[in-house]
mmCIF file of N, CA and C in Angstrom:
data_model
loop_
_atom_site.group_PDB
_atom_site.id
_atom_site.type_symbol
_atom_site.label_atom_id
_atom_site.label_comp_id
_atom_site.label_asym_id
_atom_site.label_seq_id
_atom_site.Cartn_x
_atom_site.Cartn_y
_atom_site.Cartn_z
ATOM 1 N N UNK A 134 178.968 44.881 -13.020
ATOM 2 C CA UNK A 134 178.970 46.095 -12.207
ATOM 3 C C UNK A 134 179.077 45.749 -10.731
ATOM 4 N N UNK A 135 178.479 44.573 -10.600
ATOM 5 C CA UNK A 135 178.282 44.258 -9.018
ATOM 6 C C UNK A 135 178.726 42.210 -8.953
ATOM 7 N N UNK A 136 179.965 41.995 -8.338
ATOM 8 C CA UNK A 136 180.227 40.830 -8.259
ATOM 9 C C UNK A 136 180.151 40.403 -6.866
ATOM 10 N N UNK A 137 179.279 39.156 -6.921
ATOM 11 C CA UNK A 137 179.469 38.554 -5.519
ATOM 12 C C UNK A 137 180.015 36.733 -5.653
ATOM 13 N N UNK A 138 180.848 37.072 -4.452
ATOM 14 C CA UNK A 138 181.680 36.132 -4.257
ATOM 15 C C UNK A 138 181.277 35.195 -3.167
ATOM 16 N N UNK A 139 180.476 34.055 -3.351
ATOM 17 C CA UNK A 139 179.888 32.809 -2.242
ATOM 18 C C UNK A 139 181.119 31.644 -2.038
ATOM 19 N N UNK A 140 180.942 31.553 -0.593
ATOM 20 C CA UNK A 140 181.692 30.748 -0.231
ATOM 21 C C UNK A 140 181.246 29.942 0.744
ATOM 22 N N UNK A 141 181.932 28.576 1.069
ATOM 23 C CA UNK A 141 181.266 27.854 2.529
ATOM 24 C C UNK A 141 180.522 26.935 2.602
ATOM 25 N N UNK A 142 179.859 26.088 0.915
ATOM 26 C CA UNK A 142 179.240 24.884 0.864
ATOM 27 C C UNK A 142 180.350 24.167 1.301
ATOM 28 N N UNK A 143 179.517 22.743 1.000
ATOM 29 C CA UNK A 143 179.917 21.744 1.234
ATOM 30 C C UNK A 143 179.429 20.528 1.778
ATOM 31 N N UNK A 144 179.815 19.342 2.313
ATOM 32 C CA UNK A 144 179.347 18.372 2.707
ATOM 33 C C UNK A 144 179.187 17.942 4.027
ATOM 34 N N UNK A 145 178.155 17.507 4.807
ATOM 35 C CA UNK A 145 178.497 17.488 6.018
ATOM 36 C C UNK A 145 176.872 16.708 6.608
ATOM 37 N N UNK A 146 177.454 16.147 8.071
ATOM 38 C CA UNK A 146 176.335 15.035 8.507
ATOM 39 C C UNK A 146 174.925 15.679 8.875
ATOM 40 N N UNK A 147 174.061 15.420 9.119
ATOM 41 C CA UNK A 147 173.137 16.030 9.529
ATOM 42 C C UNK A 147 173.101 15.977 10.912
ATOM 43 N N UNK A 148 172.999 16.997 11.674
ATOM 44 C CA UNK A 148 173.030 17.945 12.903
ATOM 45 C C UNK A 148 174.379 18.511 12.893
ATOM 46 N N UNK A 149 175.350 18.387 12.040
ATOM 47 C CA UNK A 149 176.131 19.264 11.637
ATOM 48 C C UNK A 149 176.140 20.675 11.118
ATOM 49 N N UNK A 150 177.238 21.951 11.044
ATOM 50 C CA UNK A 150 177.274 22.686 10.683
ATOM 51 C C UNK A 150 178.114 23.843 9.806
ATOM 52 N N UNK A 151 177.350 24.250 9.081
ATOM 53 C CA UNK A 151 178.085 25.337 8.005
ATOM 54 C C UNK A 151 178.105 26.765 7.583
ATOM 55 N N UNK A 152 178.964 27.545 7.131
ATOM 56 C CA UNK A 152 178.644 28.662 7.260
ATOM 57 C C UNK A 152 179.166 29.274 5.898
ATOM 58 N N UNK A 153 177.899 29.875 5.695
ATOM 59 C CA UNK A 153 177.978 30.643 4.285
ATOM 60 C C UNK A 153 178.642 31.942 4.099
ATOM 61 N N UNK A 154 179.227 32.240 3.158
ATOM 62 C CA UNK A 154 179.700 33.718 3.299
ATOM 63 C C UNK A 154 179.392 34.403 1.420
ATOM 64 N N UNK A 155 178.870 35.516 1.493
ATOM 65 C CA UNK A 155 178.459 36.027 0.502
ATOM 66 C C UNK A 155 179.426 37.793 0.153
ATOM 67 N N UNK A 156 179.936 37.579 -0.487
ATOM 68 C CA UNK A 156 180.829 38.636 -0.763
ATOM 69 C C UNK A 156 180.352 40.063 -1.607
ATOM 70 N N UNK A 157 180.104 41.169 -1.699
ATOM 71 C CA UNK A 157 179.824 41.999 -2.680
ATOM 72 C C UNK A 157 180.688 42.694 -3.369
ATOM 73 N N UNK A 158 181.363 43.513 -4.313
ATOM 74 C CA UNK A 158 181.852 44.235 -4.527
ATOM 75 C C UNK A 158 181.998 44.306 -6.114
ATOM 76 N N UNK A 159 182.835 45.976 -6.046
ATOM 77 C CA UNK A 159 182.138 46.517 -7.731
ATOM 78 C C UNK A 159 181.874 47.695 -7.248
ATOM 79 N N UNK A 160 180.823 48.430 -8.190
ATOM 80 C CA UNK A 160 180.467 49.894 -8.377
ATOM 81 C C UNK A 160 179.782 50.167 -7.141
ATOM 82 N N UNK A 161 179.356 50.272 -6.265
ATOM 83 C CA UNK A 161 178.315 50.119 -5.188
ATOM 84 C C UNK A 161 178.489 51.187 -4.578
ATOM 85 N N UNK A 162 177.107 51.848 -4.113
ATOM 86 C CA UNK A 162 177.133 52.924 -3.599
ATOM 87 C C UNK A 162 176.582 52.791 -1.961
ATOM 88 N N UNK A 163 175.120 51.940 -1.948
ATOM 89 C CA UNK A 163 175.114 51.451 -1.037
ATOM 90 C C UNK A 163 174.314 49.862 -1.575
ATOM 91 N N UNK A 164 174.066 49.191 0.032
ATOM 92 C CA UNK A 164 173.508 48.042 -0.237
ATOM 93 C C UNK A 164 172.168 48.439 0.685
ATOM 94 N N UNK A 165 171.055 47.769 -0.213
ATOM 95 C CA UNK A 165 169.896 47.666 0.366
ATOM 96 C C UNK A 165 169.572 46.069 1.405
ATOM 97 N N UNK A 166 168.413 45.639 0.998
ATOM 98 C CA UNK A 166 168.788 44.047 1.644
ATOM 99 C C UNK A 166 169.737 42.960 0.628
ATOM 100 N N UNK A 167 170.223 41.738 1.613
ATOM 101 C CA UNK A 167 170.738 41.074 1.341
ATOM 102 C C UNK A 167 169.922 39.578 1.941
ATOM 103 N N UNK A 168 169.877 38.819 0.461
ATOM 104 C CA UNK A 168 169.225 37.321 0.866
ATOM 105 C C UNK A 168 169.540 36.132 0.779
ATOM 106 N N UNK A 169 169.376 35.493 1.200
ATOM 107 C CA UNK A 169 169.782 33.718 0.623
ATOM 108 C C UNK A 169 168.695 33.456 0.140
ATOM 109 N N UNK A 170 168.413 32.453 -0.878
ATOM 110 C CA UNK A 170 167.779 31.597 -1.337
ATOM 111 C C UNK A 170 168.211 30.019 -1.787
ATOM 112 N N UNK A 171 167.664 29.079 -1.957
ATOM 113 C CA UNK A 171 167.901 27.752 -1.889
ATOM 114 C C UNK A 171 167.010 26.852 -3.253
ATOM 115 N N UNK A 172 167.555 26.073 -4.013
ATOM 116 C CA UNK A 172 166.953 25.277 -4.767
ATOM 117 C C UNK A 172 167.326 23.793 -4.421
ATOM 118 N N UNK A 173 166.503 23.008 -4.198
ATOM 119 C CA UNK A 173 166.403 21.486 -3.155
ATOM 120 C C UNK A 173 166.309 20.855 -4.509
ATOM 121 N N UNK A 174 166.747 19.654 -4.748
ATOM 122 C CA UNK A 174 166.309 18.689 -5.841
ATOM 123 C C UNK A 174 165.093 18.639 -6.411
ATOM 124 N N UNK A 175 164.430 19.070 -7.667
ATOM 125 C CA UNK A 175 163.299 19.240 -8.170
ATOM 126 C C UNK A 175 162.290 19.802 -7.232
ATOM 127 N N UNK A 176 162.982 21.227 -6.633
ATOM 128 C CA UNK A 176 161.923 21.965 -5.936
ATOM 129 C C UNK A 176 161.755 23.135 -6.613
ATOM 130 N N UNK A 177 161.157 24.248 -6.352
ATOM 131 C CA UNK A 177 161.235 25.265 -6.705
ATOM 132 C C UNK A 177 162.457 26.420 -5.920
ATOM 133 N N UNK A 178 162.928 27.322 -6.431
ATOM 134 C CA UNK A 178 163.468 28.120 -5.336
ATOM 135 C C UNK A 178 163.022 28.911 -4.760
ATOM 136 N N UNK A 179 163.723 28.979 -3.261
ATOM 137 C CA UNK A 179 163.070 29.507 -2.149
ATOM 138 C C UNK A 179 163.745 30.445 -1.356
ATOM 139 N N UNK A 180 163.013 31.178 -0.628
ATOM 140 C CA UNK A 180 163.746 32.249 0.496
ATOM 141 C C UNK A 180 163.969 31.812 1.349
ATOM 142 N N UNK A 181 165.723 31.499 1.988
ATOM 143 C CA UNK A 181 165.774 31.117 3.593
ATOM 144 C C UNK A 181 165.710 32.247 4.249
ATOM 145 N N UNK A 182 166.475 33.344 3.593
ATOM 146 C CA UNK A 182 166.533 34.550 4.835
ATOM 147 C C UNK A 182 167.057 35.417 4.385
ATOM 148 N N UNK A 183 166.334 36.797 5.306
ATOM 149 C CA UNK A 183 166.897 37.834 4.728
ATOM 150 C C UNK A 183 167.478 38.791 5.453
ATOM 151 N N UNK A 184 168.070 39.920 5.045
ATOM 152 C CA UNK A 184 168.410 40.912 6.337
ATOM 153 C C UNK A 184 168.402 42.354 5.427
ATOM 154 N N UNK A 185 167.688 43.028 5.677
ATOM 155 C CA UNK A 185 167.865 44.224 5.437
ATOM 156 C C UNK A 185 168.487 45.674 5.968
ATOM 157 N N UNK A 186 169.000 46.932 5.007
ATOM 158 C CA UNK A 186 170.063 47.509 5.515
ATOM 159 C C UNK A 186 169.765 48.028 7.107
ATOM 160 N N UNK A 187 168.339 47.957 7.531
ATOM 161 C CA UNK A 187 168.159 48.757 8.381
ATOM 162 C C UNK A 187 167.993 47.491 9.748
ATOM 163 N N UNK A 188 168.470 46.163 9.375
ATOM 164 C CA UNK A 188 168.827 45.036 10.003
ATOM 165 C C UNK A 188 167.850 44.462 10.389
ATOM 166 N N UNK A 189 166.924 44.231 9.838
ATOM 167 C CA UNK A 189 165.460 43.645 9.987
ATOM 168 C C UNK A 189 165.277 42.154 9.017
ATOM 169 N N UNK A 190 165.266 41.493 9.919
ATOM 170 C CA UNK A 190 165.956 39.680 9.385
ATOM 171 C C UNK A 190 164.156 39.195 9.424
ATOM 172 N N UNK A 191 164.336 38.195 7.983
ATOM 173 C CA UNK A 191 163.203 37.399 7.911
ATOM 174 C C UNK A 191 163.658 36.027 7.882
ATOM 175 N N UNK A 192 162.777 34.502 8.198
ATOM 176 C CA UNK A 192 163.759 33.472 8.197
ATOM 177 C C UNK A 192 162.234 32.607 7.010
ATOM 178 N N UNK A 193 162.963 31.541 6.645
ATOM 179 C CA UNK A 193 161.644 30.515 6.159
ATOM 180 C C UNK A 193 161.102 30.193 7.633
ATOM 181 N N UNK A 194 160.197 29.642 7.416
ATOM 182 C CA UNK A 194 159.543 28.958 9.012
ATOM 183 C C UNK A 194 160.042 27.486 8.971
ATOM 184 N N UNK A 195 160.971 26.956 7.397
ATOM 185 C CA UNK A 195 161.631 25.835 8.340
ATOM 186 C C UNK A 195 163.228 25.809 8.575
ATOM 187 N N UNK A 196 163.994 27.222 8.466
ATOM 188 C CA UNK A 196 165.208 27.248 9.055
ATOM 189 C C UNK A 196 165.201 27.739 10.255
ATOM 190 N N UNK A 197 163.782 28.284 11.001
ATOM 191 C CA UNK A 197 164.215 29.232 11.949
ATOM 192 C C UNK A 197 164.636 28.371 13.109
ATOM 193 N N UNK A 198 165.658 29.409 13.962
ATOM 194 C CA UNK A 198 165.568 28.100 14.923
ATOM 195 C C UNK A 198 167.096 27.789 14.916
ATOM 196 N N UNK A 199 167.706 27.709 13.582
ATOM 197 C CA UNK A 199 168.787 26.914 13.391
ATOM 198 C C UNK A 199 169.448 27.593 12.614
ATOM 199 N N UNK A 200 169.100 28.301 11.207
ATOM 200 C CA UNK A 200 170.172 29.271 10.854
ATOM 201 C C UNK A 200 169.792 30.790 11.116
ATOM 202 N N UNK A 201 171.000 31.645 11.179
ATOM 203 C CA UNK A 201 171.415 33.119 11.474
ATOM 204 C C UNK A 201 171.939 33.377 10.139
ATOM 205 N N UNK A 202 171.235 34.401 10.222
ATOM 206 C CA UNK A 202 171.825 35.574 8.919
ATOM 207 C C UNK A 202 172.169 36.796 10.032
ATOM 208 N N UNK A 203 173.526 37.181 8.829
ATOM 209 C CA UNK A 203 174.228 38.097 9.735
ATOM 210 C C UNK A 203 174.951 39.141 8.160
ATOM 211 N N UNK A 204 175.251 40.544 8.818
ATOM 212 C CA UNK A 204 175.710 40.939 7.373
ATOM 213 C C UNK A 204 176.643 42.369 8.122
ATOM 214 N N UNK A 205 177.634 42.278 7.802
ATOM 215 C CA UNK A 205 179.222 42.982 7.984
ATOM 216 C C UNK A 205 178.936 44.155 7.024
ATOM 217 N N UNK A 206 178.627 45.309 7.416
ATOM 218 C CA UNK A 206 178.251 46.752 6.253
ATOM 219 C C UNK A 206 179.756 46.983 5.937
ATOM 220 N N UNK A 207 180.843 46.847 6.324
ATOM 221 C CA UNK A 207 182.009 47.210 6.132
ATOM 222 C C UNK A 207 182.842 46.198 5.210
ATOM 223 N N UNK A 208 182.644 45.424 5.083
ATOM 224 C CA UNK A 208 183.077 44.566 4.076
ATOM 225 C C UNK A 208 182.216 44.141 3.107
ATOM 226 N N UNK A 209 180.731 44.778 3.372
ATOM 227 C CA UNK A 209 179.561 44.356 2.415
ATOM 228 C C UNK A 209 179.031 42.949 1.916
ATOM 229 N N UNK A 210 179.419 42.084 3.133
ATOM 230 C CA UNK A 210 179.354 40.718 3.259
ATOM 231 C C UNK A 210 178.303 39.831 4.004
ATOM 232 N N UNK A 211 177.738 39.524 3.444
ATOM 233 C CA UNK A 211 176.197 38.659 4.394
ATOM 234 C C UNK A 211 176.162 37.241 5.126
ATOM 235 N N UNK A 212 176.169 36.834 6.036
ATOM 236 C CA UNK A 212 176.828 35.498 6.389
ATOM 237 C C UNK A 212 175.286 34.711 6.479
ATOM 238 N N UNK A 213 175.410 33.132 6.162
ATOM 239 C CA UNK A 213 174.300 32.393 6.740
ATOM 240 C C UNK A 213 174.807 31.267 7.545
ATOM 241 N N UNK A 214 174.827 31.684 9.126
ATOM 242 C CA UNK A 214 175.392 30.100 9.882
ATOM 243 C C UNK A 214 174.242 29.418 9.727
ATOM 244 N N UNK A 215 174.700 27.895 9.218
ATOM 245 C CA UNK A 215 173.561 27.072 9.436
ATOM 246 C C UNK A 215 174.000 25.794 10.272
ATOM 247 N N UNK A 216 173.561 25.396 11.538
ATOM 248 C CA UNK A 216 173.246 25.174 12.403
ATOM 249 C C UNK A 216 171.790 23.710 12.378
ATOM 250 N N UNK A 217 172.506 23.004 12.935
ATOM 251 C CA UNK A 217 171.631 21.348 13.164
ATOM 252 C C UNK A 217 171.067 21.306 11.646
ATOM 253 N N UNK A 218 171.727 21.310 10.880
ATOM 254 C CA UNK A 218 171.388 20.581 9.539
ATOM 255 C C UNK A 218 170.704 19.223 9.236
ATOM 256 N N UNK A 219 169.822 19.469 8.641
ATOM 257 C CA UNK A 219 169.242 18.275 8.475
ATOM 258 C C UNK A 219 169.170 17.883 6.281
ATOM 259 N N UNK A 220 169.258 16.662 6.158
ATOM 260 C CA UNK A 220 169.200 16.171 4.704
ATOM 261 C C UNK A 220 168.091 17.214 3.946
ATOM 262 N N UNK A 221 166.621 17.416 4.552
ATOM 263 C CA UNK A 221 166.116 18.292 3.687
ATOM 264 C C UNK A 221 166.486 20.375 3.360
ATOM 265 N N UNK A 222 167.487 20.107 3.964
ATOM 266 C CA UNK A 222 168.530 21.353 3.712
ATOM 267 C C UNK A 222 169.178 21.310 2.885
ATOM 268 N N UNK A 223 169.351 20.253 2.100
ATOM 269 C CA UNK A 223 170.089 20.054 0.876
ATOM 270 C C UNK A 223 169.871 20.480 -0.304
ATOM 271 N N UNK A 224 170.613 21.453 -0.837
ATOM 272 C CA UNK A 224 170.276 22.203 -2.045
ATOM 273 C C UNK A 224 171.193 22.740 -1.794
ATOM 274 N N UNK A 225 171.063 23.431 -3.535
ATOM 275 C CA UNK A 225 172.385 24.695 -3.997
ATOM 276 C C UNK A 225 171.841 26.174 -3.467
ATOM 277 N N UNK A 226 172.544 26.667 -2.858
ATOM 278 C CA UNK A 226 172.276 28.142 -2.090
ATOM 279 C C UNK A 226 172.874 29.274 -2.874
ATOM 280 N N UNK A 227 171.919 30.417 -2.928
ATOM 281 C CA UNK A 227 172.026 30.837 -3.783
ATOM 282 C C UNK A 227 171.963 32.238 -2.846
ATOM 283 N N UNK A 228 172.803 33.481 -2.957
ATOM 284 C CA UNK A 228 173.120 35.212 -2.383
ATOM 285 C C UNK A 228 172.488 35.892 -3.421
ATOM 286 N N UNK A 229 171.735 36.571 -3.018
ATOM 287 C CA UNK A 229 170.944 37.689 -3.614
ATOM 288 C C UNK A 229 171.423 38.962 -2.974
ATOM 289 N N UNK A 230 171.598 39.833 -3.709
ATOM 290 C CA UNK A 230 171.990 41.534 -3.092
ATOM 291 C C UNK A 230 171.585 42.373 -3.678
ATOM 292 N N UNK A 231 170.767 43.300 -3.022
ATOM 293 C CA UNK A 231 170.197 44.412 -3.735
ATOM 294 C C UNK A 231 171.035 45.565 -3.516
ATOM 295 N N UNK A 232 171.865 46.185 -4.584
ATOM 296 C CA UNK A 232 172.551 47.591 -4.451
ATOM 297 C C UNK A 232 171.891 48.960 -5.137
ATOM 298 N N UNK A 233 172.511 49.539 -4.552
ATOM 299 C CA UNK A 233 172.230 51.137 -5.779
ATOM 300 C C UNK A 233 173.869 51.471 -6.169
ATOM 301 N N UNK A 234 173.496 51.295 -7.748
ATOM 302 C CA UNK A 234 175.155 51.296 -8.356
ATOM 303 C C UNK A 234 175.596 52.876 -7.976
ATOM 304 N N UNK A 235 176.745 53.012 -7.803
ATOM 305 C CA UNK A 235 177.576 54.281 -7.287
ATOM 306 C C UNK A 235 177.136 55.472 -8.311
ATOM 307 N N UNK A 236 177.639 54.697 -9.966
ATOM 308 C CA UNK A 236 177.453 55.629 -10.818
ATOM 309 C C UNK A 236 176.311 56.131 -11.131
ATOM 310 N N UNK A 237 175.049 55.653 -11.460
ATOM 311 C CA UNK A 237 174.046 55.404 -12.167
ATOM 312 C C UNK A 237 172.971 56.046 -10.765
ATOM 313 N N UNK A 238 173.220 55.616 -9.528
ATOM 314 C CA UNK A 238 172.774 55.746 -8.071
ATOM 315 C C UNK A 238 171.299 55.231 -8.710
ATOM 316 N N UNK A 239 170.992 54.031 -9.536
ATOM 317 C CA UNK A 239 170.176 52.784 -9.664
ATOM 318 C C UNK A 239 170.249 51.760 -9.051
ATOM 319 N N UNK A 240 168.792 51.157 -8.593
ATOM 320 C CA UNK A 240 168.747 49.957 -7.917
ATOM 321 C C UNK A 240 169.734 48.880 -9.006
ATOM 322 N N UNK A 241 170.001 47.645 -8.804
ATOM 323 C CA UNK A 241 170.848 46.867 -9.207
ATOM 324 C C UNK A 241 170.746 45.234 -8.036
ATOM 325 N N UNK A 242 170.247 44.584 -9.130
ATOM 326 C CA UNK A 242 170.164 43.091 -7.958
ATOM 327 C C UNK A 242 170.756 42.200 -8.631
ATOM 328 N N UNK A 243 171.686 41.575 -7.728
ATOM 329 C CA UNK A 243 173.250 40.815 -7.824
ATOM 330 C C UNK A 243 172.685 39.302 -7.689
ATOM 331 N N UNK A 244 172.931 38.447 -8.156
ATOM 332 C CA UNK A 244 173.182 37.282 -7.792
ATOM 333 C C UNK A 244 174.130 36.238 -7.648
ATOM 334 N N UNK A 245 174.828 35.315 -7.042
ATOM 335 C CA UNK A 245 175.928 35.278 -6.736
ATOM 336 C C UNK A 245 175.970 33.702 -7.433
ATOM 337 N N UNK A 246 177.224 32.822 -7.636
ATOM 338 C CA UNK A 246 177.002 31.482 -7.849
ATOM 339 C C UNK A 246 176.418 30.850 -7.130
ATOM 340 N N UNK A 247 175.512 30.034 -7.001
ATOM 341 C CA UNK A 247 175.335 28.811 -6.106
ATOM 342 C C UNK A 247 176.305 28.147 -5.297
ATOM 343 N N UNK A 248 176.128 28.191 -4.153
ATOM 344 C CA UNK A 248 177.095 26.742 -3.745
ATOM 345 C C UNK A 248 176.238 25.363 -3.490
ATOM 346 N N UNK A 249 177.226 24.342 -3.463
ATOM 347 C CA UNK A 249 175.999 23.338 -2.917
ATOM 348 C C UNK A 249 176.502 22.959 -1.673
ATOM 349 N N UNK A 250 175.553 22.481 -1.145
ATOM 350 C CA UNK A 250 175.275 22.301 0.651
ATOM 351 C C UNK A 250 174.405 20.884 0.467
ATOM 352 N N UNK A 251 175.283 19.747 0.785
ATOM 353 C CA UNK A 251 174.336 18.600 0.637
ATOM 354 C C UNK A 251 174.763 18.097 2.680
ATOM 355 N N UNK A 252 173.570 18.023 3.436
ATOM 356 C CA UNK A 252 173.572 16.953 4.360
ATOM 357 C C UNK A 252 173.330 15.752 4.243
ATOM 358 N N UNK A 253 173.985 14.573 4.513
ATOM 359 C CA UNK A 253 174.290 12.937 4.302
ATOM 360 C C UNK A 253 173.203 12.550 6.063
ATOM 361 N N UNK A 254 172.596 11.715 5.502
ATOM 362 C CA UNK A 254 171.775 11.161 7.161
ATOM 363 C C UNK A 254 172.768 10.549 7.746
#
């Protein structure tokens, strides 16, 4: 009902930078918040950041600083620049989207593929 399309891993040095892009689309009527989350090598997964429709951004307390969440209502697209990367940033990143489907006008939470995002020291 609701496909999202992640883009923008990849590989790169540490204090280097990358930028995520999270795509929505499908039945959608509107979008509520939109999040990243992250799974690190035998960690648990976690919240980097969020932004909600009414544009009210939360960060972890160890990206702040360095990545921006940003989100395009017109293309229904959530961005995460990430900024001075460091090796323990390394993990598969993961787009979360909360919609209300068009038809149904039900909540509906999307999750998108992973990408992976590895920083090299």
């Amino acid at each position: 009902q609701v496909q999202l399309v992640v883009s923008g891993g990849g590989l790169v040095q540490a204090g280097g930078s990358l930028r995520l892009s999270c795509a929505a689309s499908g039945s959608i009527f509107s979008i509520n918040h939109m999040r990243w989350y992250r799974q690190g090598p035998g960690k648990q997964r976690e919240l980097v950041a969020g932004i909600t429709s009414g544009g009210t951004i939360n960060y972890a307390d160890s990206v702040k600083g360095r990545f921006t969440i940003s989100r395009d209502n017109t293309k229904n697209t959530v961005y995460l620049q990430m900024n001075s990367l460091k090796p323990e940033d390394t993990a598969v990143y993961y787009c979360n989207v909360n919609t209300v489907l068009a038809r149904q006008l039900a909540s509906y939470d999307a999750w998108g593929q992973g990408t992976q995002v590895t920083v090299s020291s």
